[in-house]
């Protein structure tokens, strides 16, 4: 089995994104395509409709225009005008960071799981059976809680996600202010405090007039950014203040140069810790989703994840690092088939093939933690 296993520290982002998906009016045609180009990121909630999932989650490659919008501009939800300096007149700028949320104590675990499983983007029941969503969520959350609690107990008794996301928000705010963009940054979690609804209340209290919505998931999935954006869309639809507020959405950003280079930097640094770095297998492990999300609902998650890994590997190759690598998916829950290959099976295969040096890269994780990384937690004994 593997002689050395190194882990990259969890440091880029906390979770994963919804593509296109929300984009109904993108202004990309004039943008030059470049290596790190990705899907257009501008979207207007006012154009979203949760009753039209095909508009949100088309998996047609053709419908996904490529562009490279600068992150530091605001796109007017009505006109798509892109002013060089977004701060005009009395505008108050806000950035809303969306994330999953996590239980802060072991007592929070079951209610957190209830919120998660009550989400129709997580447990996708046929329309006829939707009335069962909450009873089912109650049942599964009670059933799952002991196993989840074990995991959270192993990483100090709660999720570090709020702390990490708050810290990211603080750093983002500092970076924006240093660029003369005096924006407020808000954190809105999907399944635990501070809930998205709480962030929106604060945004209204602060009188924000222009809002950038940034899910902290580099790659889009129906179950992560998709769910958060759908919730946001329903909040916006019912609120006169929000409907009239200019806003833009960054659905995914796995292809951004800064992100790819940051991942490559971390990998390059960790490889240096091996005796024979060039022989080390780079093992990307990502949170999975049920296969049906991709094959039936058109979730772009798998495609974005694979493209992301390719981009990171290309960046490493440009630096003269030509290591073998593999991508596998973990964290499956329940009886249905999830994205393959599975992480546990892949690790065993690598061991059988005689791989002695493995660098595990938690590219998109569930129970993430800087103290006990989940891959050690779950697979350390294999
Ligand atoms: C049951 C379906 C689930 C889907 C689909 C799913 C997708 C998904 N999740 C993340 C990121 C995270 N998930 C986290 C915890 C978590 N996720 C599920 C289930 C699904 N996730 C459960 C039951 C749990 C709770 C923990 C457990 O019992 O295993 C977390 C951790 C949050 C924290 O506490 O810090 C993250 C992050 C992604 C990226 C994703 C789809 C791509
Ligand atoms: Fe998850």
Short mmCIF file of C-alpha atoms and ligand atoms in Angstrom, two decimals:
data_model
loop_
_atom_site.label_atom_id
_atom_site.label_comp_id
_atom_site.label_asym_id
_atom_site.label_seq_id
_atom_site.Cartn_x
_atom_site.Cartn_y
_atom_site.Cartn_z
CA UNK A 1 0.00 0.00 0.00
CA UNK A 2 1.05 3.60 -0.24
CA UNK A 3 4.26 4.29 1.61
CA UNK A 4 3.76 8.02 1.88
CA UNK A 5 0.50 9.86 1.71
CA UNK A 6 0.55 13.62 1.88
CA UNK A 7 -2.46 15.85 2.21
CA UNK A 8 -2.86 19.30 0.83
CA UNK A 9 -4.08 21.68 3.48
CA UNK A 10 -7.62 22.82 2.98
CA UNK A 11 -7.05 26.33 1.97
CA UNK A 12 -8.66 27.38 -1.28
CA UNK A 13 -12.33 27.22 -0.60
CA UNK A 14 -14.78 25.39 1.47
CA UNK A 15 -17.13 23.69 -0.83
CA UNK A 16 -18.24 23.50 -4.83
CA UNK A 17 -20.82 25.46 -8.08
CA UNK A 18 -24.20 25.66 -10.62
CA UNK A 19 -23.28 26.47 -14.11
CA UNK A 20 -25.08 28.12 -16.89
CA UNK A 21 -27.37 27.33 -15.73
CA UNK A 22 -28.52 30.41 -14.20
CA UNK A 23 -27.40 32.35 -17.07
CA UNK A 24 -30.03 33.51 -19.24
CA UNK A 25 -28.54 36.62 -20.63
CA UNK A 26 -24.83 36.55 -21.04
CA UNK A 27 -22.84 39.15 -22.78
CA UNK A 28 -19.84 37.13 -23.86
CA UNK A 29 -19.68 37.26 -27.57
CA UNK A 30 -17.09 39.99 -27.75
CA UNK A 31 -14.81 38.40 -25.18
CA UNK A 32 -11.60 36.84 -26.38
CA UNK A 33 -11.34 33.16 -25.54
CA UNK A 34 -8.29 32.28 -23.57
CA UNK A 35 -6.87 29.21 -21.96
CA UNK A 36 -8.57 29.67 -18.69
CA UNK A 37 -11.81 30.70 -20.17
CA UNK A 38 -14.91 29.27 -18.67
CA UNK A 39 -18.61 29.55 -18.81
CA UNK A 40 -20.07 33.01 -18.62
CA UNK A 41 -20.81 34.07 -15.14
CA UNK A 42 -23.34 36.81 -15.31
CA UNK A 43 -26.90 35.99 -14.46
CA UNK A 44 -29.92 37.81 -13.34
CA UNK A 45 -32.23 36.29 -10.80
CA UNK A 46 -35.05 38.19 -12.34
CA UNK A 47 -34.71 35.84 -15.30
CA UNK A 48 -34.53 32.65 -13.30
CA UNK A 49 -37.38 30.33 -12.92
CA UNK A 50 -37.33 27.31 -10.69
CA UNK A 51 -40.24 25.95 -12.68
CA UNK A 52 -37.99 25.84 -15.72
CA UNK A 53 -35.17 23.61 -14.65
CA UNK A 54 -34.20 23.01 -18.25
CA UNK A 55 -33.28 26.68 -18.49
CA UNK A 56 -31.28 26.40 -15.35
CA UNK A 57 -29.62 23.11 -15.87
CA UNK A 58 -29.18 22.55 -19.53
CA UNK A 59 -26.26 20.21 -20.05
CA UNK A 60 -25.97 21.06 -23.68
CA UNK A 61 -22.35 21.96 -24.31
CA UNK A 62 -23.48 24.23 -27.12
CA UNK A 63 -25.53 26.37 -24.82
CA UNK A 64 -22.54 27.10 -22.61
CA UNK A 65 -20.88 30.15 -24.01
CA UNK A 66 -17.28 30.69 -23.09
CA UNK A 67 -16.01 33.96 -21.77
CA UNK A 68 -13.66 35.43 -19.28
CA UNK A 69 -15.41 38.15 -17.36
CA UNK A 70 -13.26 40.19 -15.03
CA UNK A 71 -14.14 39.46 -11.44
CA UNK A 72 -13.81 43.05 -10.35
CA UNK A 73 -16.59 44.52 -12.38
CA UNK A 74 -20.24 44.71 -11.64
CA UNK A 75 -22.68 43.76 -14.30
CA UNK A 76 -25.91 45.58 -14.22
CA UNK A 77 -28.70 43.02 -14.11
CA UNK A 78 -30.79 45.06 -16.47
CA UNK A 79 -28.36 46.56 -18.93
CA UNK A 80 -25.22 44.42 -18.61
CA UNK A 81 -23.27 47.69 -18.67
CA UNK A 82 -19.81 47.27 -17.21
CA UNK A 83 -18.53 50.49 -15.69
CA UNK A 84 -14.78 50.64 -15.12
CA UNK A 85 -15.40 51.88 -11.57
CA UNK A 86 -18.49 50.33 -10.04
CA UNK A 87 -18.82 52.89 -7.28
CA UNK A 88 -20.86 55.66 -8.69
CA UNK A 89 -22.83 58.23 -6.78
CA UNK A 90 -24.49 56.82 -3.69
CA UNK A 91 -24.33 53.17 -4.62
CA UNK A 92 -23.64 50.75 -1.79
CA UNK A 93 -21.92 47.60 -2.98
CA UNK A 94 -22.35 44.21 -1.37
CA UNK A 95 -20.86 40.78 -2.02
CA UNK A 96 -22.87 37.79 -0.85
CA UNK A 97 -20.80 34.64 -0.30
CA UNK A 98 -22.90 31.49 -0.45
CA UNK A 99 -21.88 28.27 1.23
CA UNK A 100 -23.32 25.08 2.61
CA UNK A 101 -23.05 25.68 6.34
CA UNK A 102 -22.26 23.07 8.92
CA UNK A 103 -23.20 22.08 12.48
CA UNK A 104 -21.25 24.07 15.03
CA UNK A 105 -21.85 21.60 17.87
CA UNK A 106 -22.78 17.92 18.01
CA UNK A 107 -26.32 18.92 19.05
CA UNK A 108 -26.65 20.82 15.78
CA UNK A 109 -25.90 17.74 13.69
CA UNK A 110 -29.39 16.23 13.41
CA UNK A 111 -31.23 19.53 12.72
CA UNK A 112 -28.50 20.45 10.20
CA UNK A 113 -28.99 17.10 8.47
CA UNK A 114 -32.76 17.65 8.48
CA UNK A 115 -32.30 20.98 6.66
CA UNK A 116 -29.99 19.30 4.16
CA UNK A 117 -32.23 16.33 3.38
CA UNK A 118 -35.37 18.51 3.28
CA UNK A 119 -33.85 20.29 0.28
CA UNK A 120 -35.39 18.95 -2.97
CA UNK A 121 -32.05 19.64 -4.70
CA UNK A 122 -30.40 17.13 -2.36
CA UNK A 123 -33.08 14.44 -2.19
CA UNK A 124 -34.79 14.63 -5.55
CA UNK A 125 -38.23 13.07 -5.23
CA UNK A 126 -40.66 12.76 -8.14
CA UNK A 127 -43.23 15.59 -8.03
CA UNK A 128 -45.97 13.19 -6.92
CA UNK A 129 -44.01 12.24 -3.80
CA UNK A 130 -42.89 15.72 -2.76
CA UNK A 131 -45.21 15.63 0.24
CA UNK A 132 -42.88 13.00 1.67
CA UNK A 133 -39.83 15.31 1.59
CA UNK A 134 -40.00 16.49 5.20
CA UNK A 135 -41.00 13.19 6.86
CA UNK A 136 -38.24 11.50 4.86
CA UNK A 137 -35.74 14.21 5.88
CA UNK A 138 -36.70 13.66 9.51
CA UNK A 139 -36.23 9.91 9.18
CA UNK A 140 -32.90 10.04 7.32
CA UNK A 141 -31.47 12.77 9.55
CA UNK A 142 -32.21 10.80 12.71
CA UNK A 143 -30.80 7.64 11.09
CA UNK A 144 -27.67 9.38 9.76
CA UNK A 145 -26.95 11.59 12.78
CA UNK A 146 -24.88 9.08 14.83
CA UNK A 147 -22.49 8.41 11.93
CA UNK A 148 -22.21 12.12 11.12
CA UNK A 149 -21.64 12.96 14.78
CA UNK A 150 -18.72 10.53 14.88
CA UNK A 151 -17.17 12.41 11.99
CA UNK A 152 -17.71 15.84 13.48
CA UNK A 153 -16.50 14.64 16.89
CA UNK A 154 -13.27 13.55 15.19
CA UNK A 155 -12.66 17.05 13.91
CA UNK A 156 -13.20 18.82 17.21
CA UNK A 157 -16.99 18.57 17.71
CA UNK A 158 -18.28 20.72 14.89
CA UNK A 159 -17.82 22.03 11.39
CA UNK A 160 -15.11 24.62 10.76
CA UNK A 161 -16.99 25.92 7.73
CA UNK A 162 -18.42 29.06 9.33
CA UNK A 163 -15.04 30.12 10.69
CA UNK A 164 -13.34 29.49 7.37
CA UNK A 165 -16.03 31.27 5.37
CA UNK A 166 -16.01 34.29 7.70
CA UNK A 167 -12.23 34.48 7.31
CA UNK A 168 -12.56 34.32 3.54
CA UNK A 169 -15.13 37.13 3.72
CA UNK A 170 -12.78 39.29 5.80
CA UNK A 171 -9.90 38.75 3.37
CA UNK A 172 -12.12 39.50 0.39
CA UNK A 173 -13.32 42.70 2.01
CA UNK A 174 -9.75 43.82 2.67
CA UNK A 175 -8.75 43.02 -0.91
CA UNK A 176 -11.70 44.95 -2.34
CA UNK A 177 -11.13 47.98 -0.14
CA UNK A 178 -7.47 48.00 -1.13
CA UNK A 179 -8.68 48.28 -4.73
CA UNK A 180 -10.93 51.22 -3.89
CA UNK A 181 -14.05 49.09 -3.85
CA UNK A 182 -15.58 49.73 -0.42
CA UNK A 183 -17.90 46.73 -0.47
CA UNK A 184 -19.62 45.00 2.41
CA UNK A 185 -19.23 41.22 2.43
CA UNK A 186 -22.01 38.94 3.68
CA UNK A 187 -22.10 35.19 4.31
CA UNK A 188 -25.26 33.22 3.57
CA UNK A 189 -25.32 29.50 4.41
CA UNK A 190 -27.79 27.05 2.92
CA UNK A 191 -28.34 24.64 5.83
CA UNK A 192 -27.04 26.32 8.99
CA UNK A 193 -26.29 29.69 10.55
CA UNK A 194 -25.90 32.32 9.29
CA UNK A 195 -28.72 31.33 6.93
CA UNK A 196 -29.04 32.99 3.54
CA UNK A 197 -32.26 34.64 4.75
CA UNK A 198 -30.34 36.28 7.63
CA UNK A 199 -27.70 37.62 5.23
CA UNK A 200 -30.40 39.04 2.97
CA UNK A 201 -32.05 40.83 5.92
CA UNK A 202 -28.71 42.45 6.73
CA UNK A 203 -28.17 43.42 3.09
CA UNK A 204 -31.53 45.20 3.12
CA UNK A 205 -30.83 46.88 6.47
CA UNK A 206 -27.52 48.16 5.13
CA UNK A 207 -29.24 49.61 2.08
CA UNK A 208 -27.10 47.76 -0.46
CA UNK A 209 -27.92 48.87 -4.00
CA UNK A 210 -25.62 46.62 -6.04
CA UNK A 211 -24.95 43.02 -5.13
CA UNK A 212 -22.51 40.41 -6.42
CA UNK A 213 -23.51 36.85 -5.53
CA UNK A 214 -20.55 34.48 -5.25
CA UNK A 215 -21.12 30.81 -4.35
CA UNK A 216 -17.92 29.51 -2.75
CA UNK A 217 -18.04 26.31 -4.76
CA UNK A 218 -15.51 26.45 -7.62
CA UNK A 219 -17.44 23.92 -9.72
CA UNK A 220 -21.19 24.17 -10.17
CA UNK A 221 -23.57 21.45 -9.00
CA UNK A 222 -27.33 21.39 -8.77
CA UNK A 223 -26.91 20.25 -5.18
CA UNK A 224 -24.66 23.10 -4.05
CA UNK A 225 -24.60 26.45 -5.91
CA UNK A 226 -27.77 25.40 -7.73
CA UNK A 227 -29.67 24.90 -4.51
CA UNK A 228 -28.41 28.15 -2.97
CA UNK A 229 -29.20 30.16 -6.09
CA UNK A 230 -32.65 28.65 -6.37
CA UNK A 231 -33.36 29.63 -2.78
CA UNK A 232 -32.07 33.12 -3.43
CA UNK A 233 -34.20 33.40 -6.51
CA UNK A 234 -37.32 32.57 -4.51
CA UNK A 235 -36.38 35.17 -1.86
CA UNK A 236 -35.77 37.82 -4.56
CA UNK A 237 -39.02 37.06 -6.36
CA UNK A 238 -41.09 37.90 -3.32
CA UNK A 239 -39.30 41.06 -2.26
CA UNK A 240 -39.76 44.42 -3.91
CA UNK A 241 -36.48 45.82 -2.58
CA UNK A 242 -34.47 42.90 -3.90
CA UNK A 243 -36.21 42.71 -7.24
CA UNK A 244 -35.14 46.29 -7.89
CA UNK A 245 -31.59 45.86 -6.64
CA UNK A 246 -28.94 45.44 -9.32
CA UNK A 247 -27.23 42.11 -8.95
CA UNK A 248 -25.03 39.63 -10.69
CA UNK A 249 -24.08 36.00 -10.08
CA UNK A 250 -20.78 34.17 -10.49
CA UNK A 251 -22.03 30.59 -10.92
CA UNK A 252 -18.63 28.89 -11.06
CA UNK A 253 -14.97 29.85 -11.13
CA UNK A 254 -12.96 26.61 -11.28
CA UNK A 255 -11.31 27.81 -14.50
CA UNK A 256 -10.02 31.12 -13.14
CA UNK A 257 -6.30 31.54 -13.49
CA UNK A 258 -5.81 32.56 -9.85
CA UNK A 259 -7.56 29.45 -8.57
CA UNK A 260 -5.74 27.06 -10.91
CA UNK A 261 -2.37 28.58 -10.05
CA UNK A 262 -3.12 28.50 -6.32
CA UNK A 263 -3.96 24.79 -6.52
CA UNK A 264 -0.84 24.13 -8.59
CA UNK A 265 1.28 26.04 -6.04
CA UNK A 266 -0.03 23.91 -3.20
CA UNK A 267 0.57 20.68 -5.10
CA UNK A 268 4.06 21.74 -6.20
CA UNK A 269 4.98 22.61 -2.61
CA UNK A 270 3.69 19.31 -1.20
CA UNK A 271 5.45 17.26 -3.89
CA UNK A 272 8.75 18.67 -2.69
CA UNK A 273 8.23 16.77 0.58
CA UNK A 274 8.58 13.38 -1.19
CA UNK A 275 11.90 11.56 -1.65
CA UNK A 276 11.08 10.89 -5.30
CA UNK A 277 8.55 13.60 -6.18
CA UNK A 278 8.37 12.62 -9.85
CA UNK A 279 7.03 9.15 -8.95
CA UNK A 280 4.28 10.46 -6.70
CA UNK A 281 0.70 9.89 -7.91
CA UNK A 282 -1.47 12.99 -7.52
CA UNK A 283 -4.81 11.78 -6.25
CA UNK A 284 -7.65 14.28 -6.68
CA UNK A 285 -10.59 13.38 -4.46
CA UNK A 286 -13.86 15.27 -4.88
CA UNK A 287 -17.24 15.17 -3.16
CA UNK A 288 -19.51 13.06 -5.38
CA UNK A 289 -23.11 13.47 -6.46
CA UNK A 290 -25.62 10.78 -7.45
CA UNK A 291 -25.06 9.71 -11.06
CA UNK A 292 -28.64 10.66 -11.96
CA UNK A 293 -27.87 14.33 -11.28
CA UNK A 294 -25.41 14.28 -14.16
CA UNK A 295 -27.10 11.81 -16.49
CA UNK A 296 -30.73 12.80 -15.98
CA UNK A 297 -30.80 16.32 -14.55
CA UNK A 298 -27.88 17.68 -16.58
CA UNK A 299 -25.67 18.67 -13.65
CA UNK A 300 -22.40 20.01 -15.15
CA UNK A 301 -20.49 19.11 -11.99
CA UNK A 302 -18.59 16.10 -13.39
CA UNK A 303 -17.59 17.92 -16.58
CA UNK A 304 -16.44 20.98 -14.63
CA UNK A 305 -14.55 18.87 -12.15
CA UNK A 306 -12.73 16.96 -14.91
CA UNK A 307 -11.91 20.19 -16.75
CA UNK A 308 -10.65 21.71 -13.53
CA UNK A 309 -8.30 18.78 -12.87
CA UNK A 310 -7.05 18.96 -16.48
CA UNK A 311 -6.32 22.68 -16.08
CA UNK A 312 -4.39 22.11 -12.87
CA UNK A 313 -2.38 19.30 -14.47
CA UNK A 314 -1.63 21.46 -17.53
CA UNK A 315 -0.39 24.20 -15.22
CA UNK A 316 1.86 21.68 -13.45
CA UNK A 317 3.16 20.40 -16.80
CA UNK A 318 4.12 23.96 -17.76
CA UNK A 319 6.22 23.95 -14.58
CA UNK A 320 7.94 20.74 -15.67
CA UNK A 321 5.94 18.45 -13.37
CA UNK A 322 4.58 15.43 -15.24
CA UNK A 323 3.26 13.29 -12.41
CA UNK A 324 0.68 10.57 -12.96
CA UNK A 325 -2.71 11.57 -11.55
CA UNK A 326 -6.20 10.31 -10.96
CA UNK A 327 -9.60 11.74 -9.96
CA UNK A 328 -12.11 9.89 -7.77
CA UNK A 329 -15.32 10.79 -5.93
CA UNK A 330 -16.19 10.30 -2.29
CA UNK A 331 -18.85 10.94 0.37
CA UNK A 332 -21.63 8.88 -1.17
CA UNK A 333 -24.79 8.62 0.90
CA UNK A 334 -27.71 6.20 0.44
CA UNK A 335 -28.36 3.28 -1.88
CA UNK A 336 -28.19 4.93 -5.33
CA UNK A 337 -25.21 4.95 -7.67
CA UNK A 338 -22.92 8.00 -7.33
CA UNK A 339 -20.23 9.36 -9.60
CA UNK A 340 -17.42 6.87 -10.17
CA UNK A 341 -14.68 5.92 -9.63
CA UNK A 342 -15.21 5.87 -5.88
CA UNK A 343 -12.34 7.11 -3.74
CA UNK A 344 -12.16 4.04 -1.47
CA UNK A 345 -12.01 1.60 -4.40
CA UNK A 346 -9.47 3.74 -6.25
CA UNK A 347 -7.11 3.87 -3.28
CA UNK A 348 -7.22 0.07 -3.03
CA UNK A 349 -6.56 -0.25 -6.79
CA UNK A 350 -3.58 2.07 -6.57
CA UNK A 351 -2.21 0.02 -3.69
CA UNK A 352 -2.64 -3.19 -5.70
CA UNK A 353 -0.79 -1.56 -8.59
CA UNK A 354 2.14 -0.98 -6.29
CA UNK A 355 1.83 2.79 -5.89
CA UNK A 356 4.05 3.77 -2.99
CA UNK A 357 3.73 7.57 -2.99
CA UNK A 358 0.42 9.36 -3.08
CA UNK A 359 -0.41 13.05 -2.78
CA UNK A 360 -4.10 13.38 -1.91
CA UNK A 361 -5.65 16.62 -3.14
CA UNK A 362 -9.07 17.29 -1.57
CA UNK A 363 -10.27 19.27 -4.53
CA UNK A 364 -13.90 19.41 -3.51
CA UNK A 365 -14.75 18.19 -0.11
CA UNK A 366 -17.47 17.45 2.34
CA UNK A 367 -16.46 17.33 5.97
CA UNK A 368 -13.44 19.49 5.50
CA UNK A 369 -11.08 20.36 8.24
CA UNK A 370 -7.61 21.68 8.63
CA UNK A 371 -6.93 19.44 11.61
CA UNK A 372 -8.12 16.02 10.44
CA UNK A 373 -8.53 16.05 6.69
CA UNK A 374 -11.47 13.87 5.68
CA UNK A 375 -9.48 11.60 3.42
CA UNK A 376 -7.38 10.48 6.40
CA UNK A 377 -10.48 10.30 8.52
CA UNK A 378 -12.31 8.08 6.06
CA UNK A 379 -9.57 6.19 4.27
CA UNK A 380 -6.55 6.32 6.55
CA UNK A 381 -6.72 2.62 7.41
CA UNK A 382 -7.09 1.24 3.90
C1 LIG B 1 -27.25 13.13 0.15
C2 LIG B 1 -26.83 13.87 -0.78
C3 LIG B 1 -25.71 14.81 -0.81
C4 LIG B 1 -25.30 15.46 -1.97
C5 LIG B 1 -25.89 15.35 -3.35
C6 LIG B 1 -24.20 16.29 -1.60
C7 LIG B 1 -23.49 17.10 -2.51
C8 LIG B 1 -22.42 17.91 -2.15
N1 LIG B 1 -22.01 18.30 -0.89
C9 LIG B 1 -20.90 19.06 -0.98
C10 LIG B 1 -20.16 19.62 0.06
C11 LIG B 1 -20.35 19.32 1.42
N2 LIG B 1 -21.19 18.38 1.95
C12 LIG B 1 -21.04 18.36 3.29
C13 LIG B 1 -21.71 17.56 4.20
C14 LIG B 1 -22.70 16.63 3.85
N3 LIG B 1 -23.19 16.38 2.60
C15 LIG B 1 -24.15 15.38 2.67
C16 LIG B 1 -24.91 14.84 1.61
C17 LIG B 1 -24.84 15.25 0.27
N4 LIG B 1 -23.96 16.14 -0.27
C18 LIG B 1 -24.27 15.02 4.06
C19 LIG B 1 -25.21 13.98 4.60
C20 LIG B 1 -23.37 15.80 4.78
C21 LIG B 1 -23.17 15.82 6.30
C22 LIG B 1 -21.97 15.08 6.74
C23 LIG B 1 -22.13 13.61 6.58
O1 LIG B 1 -22.97 13.04 7.27
O2 LIG B 1 -21.43 13.04 5.74
C24 LIG B 1 -20.06 19.34 3.66
C25 LIG B 1 -19.54 19.59 5.05
C26 LIG B 1 -20.15 20.74 5.74
C27 LIG B 1 -19.44 20.94 7.05
O3 LIG B 1 -19.96 20.46 8.03
O4 LIG B 1 -18.37 21.54 7.08
C28 LIG B 1 -19.64 19.94 2.50
C29 LIG B 1 -18.63 21.05 2.37
C30 LIG B 1 -20.58 19.19 -2.35
C31 LIG B 1 -19.40 19.94 -2.87
C32 LIG B 1 -21.53 18.49 -3.09
C33 LIG B 1 -21.71 18.34 -4.53
C34 LIG B 1 -20.85 18.55 -5.43
FE1 LIG B 2 -22.37 17.02 0.80
#
